[in-house]
JSON list of C-alpha atoms in Angstrom, two decimals:
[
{"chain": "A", "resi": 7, "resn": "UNK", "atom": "CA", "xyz": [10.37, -17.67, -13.44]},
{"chain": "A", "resi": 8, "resn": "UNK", "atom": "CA", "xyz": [8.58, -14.41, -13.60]},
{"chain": "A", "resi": 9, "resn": "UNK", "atom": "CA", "xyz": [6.06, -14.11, -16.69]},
{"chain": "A", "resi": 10, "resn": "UNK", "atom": "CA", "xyz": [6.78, -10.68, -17.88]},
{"chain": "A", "resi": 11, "resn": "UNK", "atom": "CA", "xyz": [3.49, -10.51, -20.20]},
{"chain": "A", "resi": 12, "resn": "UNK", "atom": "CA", "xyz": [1.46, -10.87, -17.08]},
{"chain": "A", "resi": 13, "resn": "UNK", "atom": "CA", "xyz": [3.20, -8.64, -15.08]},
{"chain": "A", "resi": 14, "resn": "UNK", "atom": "CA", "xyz": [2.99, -6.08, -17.98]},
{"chain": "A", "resi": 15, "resn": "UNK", "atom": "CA", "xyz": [-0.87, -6.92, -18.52]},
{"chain": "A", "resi": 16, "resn": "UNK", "atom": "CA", "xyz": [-1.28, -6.54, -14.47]},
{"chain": "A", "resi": 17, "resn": "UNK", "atom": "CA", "xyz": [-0.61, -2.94, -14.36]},
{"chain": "A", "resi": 18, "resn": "UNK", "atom": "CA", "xyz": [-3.03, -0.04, -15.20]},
{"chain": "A", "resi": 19, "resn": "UNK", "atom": "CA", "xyz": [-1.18, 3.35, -16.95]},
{"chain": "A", "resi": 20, "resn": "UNK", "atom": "CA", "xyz": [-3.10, 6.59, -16.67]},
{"chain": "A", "resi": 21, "resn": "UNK", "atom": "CA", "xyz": [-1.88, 10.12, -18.47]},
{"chain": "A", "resi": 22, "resn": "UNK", "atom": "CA", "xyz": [-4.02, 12.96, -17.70]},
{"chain": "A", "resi": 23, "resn": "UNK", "atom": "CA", "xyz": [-3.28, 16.60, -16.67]},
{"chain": "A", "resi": 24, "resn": "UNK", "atom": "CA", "xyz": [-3.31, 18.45, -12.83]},
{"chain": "A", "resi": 25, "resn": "UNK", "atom": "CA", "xyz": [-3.61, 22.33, -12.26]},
{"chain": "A", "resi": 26, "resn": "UNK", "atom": "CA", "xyz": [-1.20, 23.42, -9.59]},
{"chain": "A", "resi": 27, "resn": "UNK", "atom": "CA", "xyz": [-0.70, 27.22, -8.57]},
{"chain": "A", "resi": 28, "resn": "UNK", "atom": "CA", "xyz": [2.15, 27.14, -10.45]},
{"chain": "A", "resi": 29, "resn": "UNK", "atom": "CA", "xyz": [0.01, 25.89, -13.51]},
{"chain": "A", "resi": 30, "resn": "UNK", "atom": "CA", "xyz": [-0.69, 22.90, -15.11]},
{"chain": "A", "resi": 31, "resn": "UNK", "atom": "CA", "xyz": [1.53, 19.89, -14.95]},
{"chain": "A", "resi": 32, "resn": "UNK", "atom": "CA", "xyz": [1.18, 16.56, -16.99]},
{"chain": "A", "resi": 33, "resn": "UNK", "atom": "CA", "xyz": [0.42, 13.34, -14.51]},
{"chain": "A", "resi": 34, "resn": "UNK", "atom": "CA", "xyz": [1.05, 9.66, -14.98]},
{"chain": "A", "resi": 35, "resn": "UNK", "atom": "CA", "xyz": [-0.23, 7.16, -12.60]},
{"chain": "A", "resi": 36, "resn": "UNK", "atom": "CA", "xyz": [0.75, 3.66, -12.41]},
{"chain": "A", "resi": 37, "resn": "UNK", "atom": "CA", "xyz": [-1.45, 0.97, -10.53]},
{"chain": "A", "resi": 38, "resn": "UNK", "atom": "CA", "xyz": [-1.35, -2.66, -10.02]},
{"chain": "A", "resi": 39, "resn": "UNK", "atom": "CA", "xyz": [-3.32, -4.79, -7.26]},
{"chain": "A", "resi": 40, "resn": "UNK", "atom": "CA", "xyz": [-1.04, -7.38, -5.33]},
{"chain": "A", "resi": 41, "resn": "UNK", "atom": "CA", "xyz": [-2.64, -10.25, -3.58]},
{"chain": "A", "resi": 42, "resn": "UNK", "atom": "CA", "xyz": [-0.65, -9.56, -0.33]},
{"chain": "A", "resi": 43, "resn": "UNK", "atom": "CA", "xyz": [-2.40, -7.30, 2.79]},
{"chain": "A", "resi": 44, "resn": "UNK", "atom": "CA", "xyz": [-2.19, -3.44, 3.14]},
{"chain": "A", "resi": 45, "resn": "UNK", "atom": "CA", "xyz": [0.19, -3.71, 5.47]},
{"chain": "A", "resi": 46, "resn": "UNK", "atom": "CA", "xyz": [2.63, -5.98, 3.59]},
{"chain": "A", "resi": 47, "resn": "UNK", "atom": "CA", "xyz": [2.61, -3.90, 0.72]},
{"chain": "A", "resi": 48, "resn": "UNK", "atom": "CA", "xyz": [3.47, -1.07, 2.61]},
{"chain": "A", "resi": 49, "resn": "UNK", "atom": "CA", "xyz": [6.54, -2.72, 4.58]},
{"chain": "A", "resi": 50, "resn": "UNK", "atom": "CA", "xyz": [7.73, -3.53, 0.71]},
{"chain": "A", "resi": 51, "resn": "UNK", "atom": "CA", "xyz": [7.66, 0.04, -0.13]},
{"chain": "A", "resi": 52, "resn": "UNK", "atom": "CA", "xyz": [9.38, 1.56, 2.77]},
{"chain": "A", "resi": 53, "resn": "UNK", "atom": "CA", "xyz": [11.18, -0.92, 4.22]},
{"chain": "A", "resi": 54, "resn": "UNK", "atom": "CA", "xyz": [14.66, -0.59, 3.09]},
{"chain": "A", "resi": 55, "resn": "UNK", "atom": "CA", "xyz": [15.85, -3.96, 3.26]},
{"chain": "A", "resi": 56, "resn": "UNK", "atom": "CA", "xyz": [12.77, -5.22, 1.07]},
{"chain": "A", "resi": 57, "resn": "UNK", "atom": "CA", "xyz": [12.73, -2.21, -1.80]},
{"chain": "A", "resi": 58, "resn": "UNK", "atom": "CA", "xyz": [16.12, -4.02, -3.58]},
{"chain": "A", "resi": 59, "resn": "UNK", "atom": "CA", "xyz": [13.98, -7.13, -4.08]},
{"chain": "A", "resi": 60, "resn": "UNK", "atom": "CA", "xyz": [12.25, -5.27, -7.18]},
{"chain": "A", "resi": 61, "resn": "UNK", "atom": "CA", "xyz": [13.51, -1.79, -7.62]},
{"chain": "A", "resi": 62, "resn": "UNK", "atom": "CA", "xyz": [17.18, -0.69, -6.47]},
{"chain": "A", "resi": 63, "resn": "UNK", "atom": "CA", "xyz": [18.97, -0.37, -3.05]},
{"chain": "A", "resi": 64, "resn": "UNK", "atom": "CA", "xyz": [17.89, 2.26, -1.16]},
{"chain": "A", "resi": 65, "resn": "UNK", "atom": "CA", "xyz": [19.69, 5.21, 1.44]},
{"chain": "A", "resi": 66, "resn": "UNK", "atom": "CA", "xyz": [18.42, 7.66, 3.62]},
{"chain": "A", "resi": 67, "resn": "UNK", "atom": "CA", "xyz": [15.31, 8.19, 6.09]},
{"chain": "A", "resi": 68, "resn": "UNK", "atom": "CA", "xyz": [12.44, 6.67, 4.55]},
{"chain": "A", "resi": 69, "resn": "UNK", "atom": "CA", "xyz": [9.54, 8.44, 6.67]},
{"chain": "A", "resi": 70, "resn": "UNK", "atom": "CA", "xyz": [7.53, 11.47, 5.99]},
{"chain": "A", "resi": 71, "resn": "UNK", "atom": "CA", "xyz": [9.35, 14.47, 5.21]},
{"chain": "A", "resi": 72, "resn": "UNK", "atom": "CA", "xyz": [12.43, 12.24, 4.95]},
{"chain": "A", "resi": 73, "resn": "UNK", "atom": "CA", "xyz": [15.04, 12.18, 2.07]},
{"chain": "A", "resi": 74, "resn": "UNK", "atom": "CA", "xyz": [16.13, 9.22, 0.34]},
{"chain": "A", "resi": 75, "resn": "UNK", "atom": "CA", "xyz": [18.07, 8.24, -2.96]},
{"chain": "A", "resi": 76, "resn": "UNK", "atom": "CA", "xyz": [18.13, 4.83, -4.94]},
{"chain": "A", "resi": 77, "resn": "UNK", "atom": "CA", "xyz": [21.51, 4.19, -5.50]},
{"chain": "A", "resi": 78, "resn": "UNK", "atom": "CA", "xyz": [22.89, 3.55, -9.18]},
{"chain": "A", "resi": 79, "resn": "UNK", "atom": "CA", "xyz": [23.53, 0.18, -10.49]},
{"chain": "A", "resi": 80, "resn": "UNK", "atom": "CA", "xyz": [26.98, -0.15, -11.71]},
{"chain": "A", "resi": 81, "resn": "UNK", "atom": "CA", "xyz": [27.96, -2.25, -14.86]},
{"chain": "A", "resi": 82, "resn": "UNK", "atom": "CA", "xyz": [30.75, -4.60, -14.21]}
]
């Protein structure tokens, strides 16, 4: 069973600002540490079969420069 205080208490929230040449935009950065290599983490992230696991199912070409959409959860 997952312990959703932890998981809450694991992750780091930052709000600060960014100047862009359009102007200045608001930024929020979200960052958590896993016990798992570089490499794993990154197969969770991008592989498309994995991403379901915590987020939603995912279409598209997940690469750089690609396009991809999460696709909505339905209610039943």
């Amino acid at each position: 069973m997952t312990d959703v205080t932890h998981d809450i208490s694991d992750v780091r929230r930052q709000v600060g600002r960014r100047a862009f040449k359009a102007g200045e935009a608001r930024v929020v950065t979200v960052t958590r540490a896993y016990d798992a290599s570089l490499d794993d983490v990154w197969d969770a992230c991008t592989n498309p079969e994995r991403i379901p696991r915590w987020l939603l199912p995912v279409t598209g070409e997940l690469r750089l420069g690609g396009r991809y959409q999460l696709e909505a959860m339905r209610a039943v």
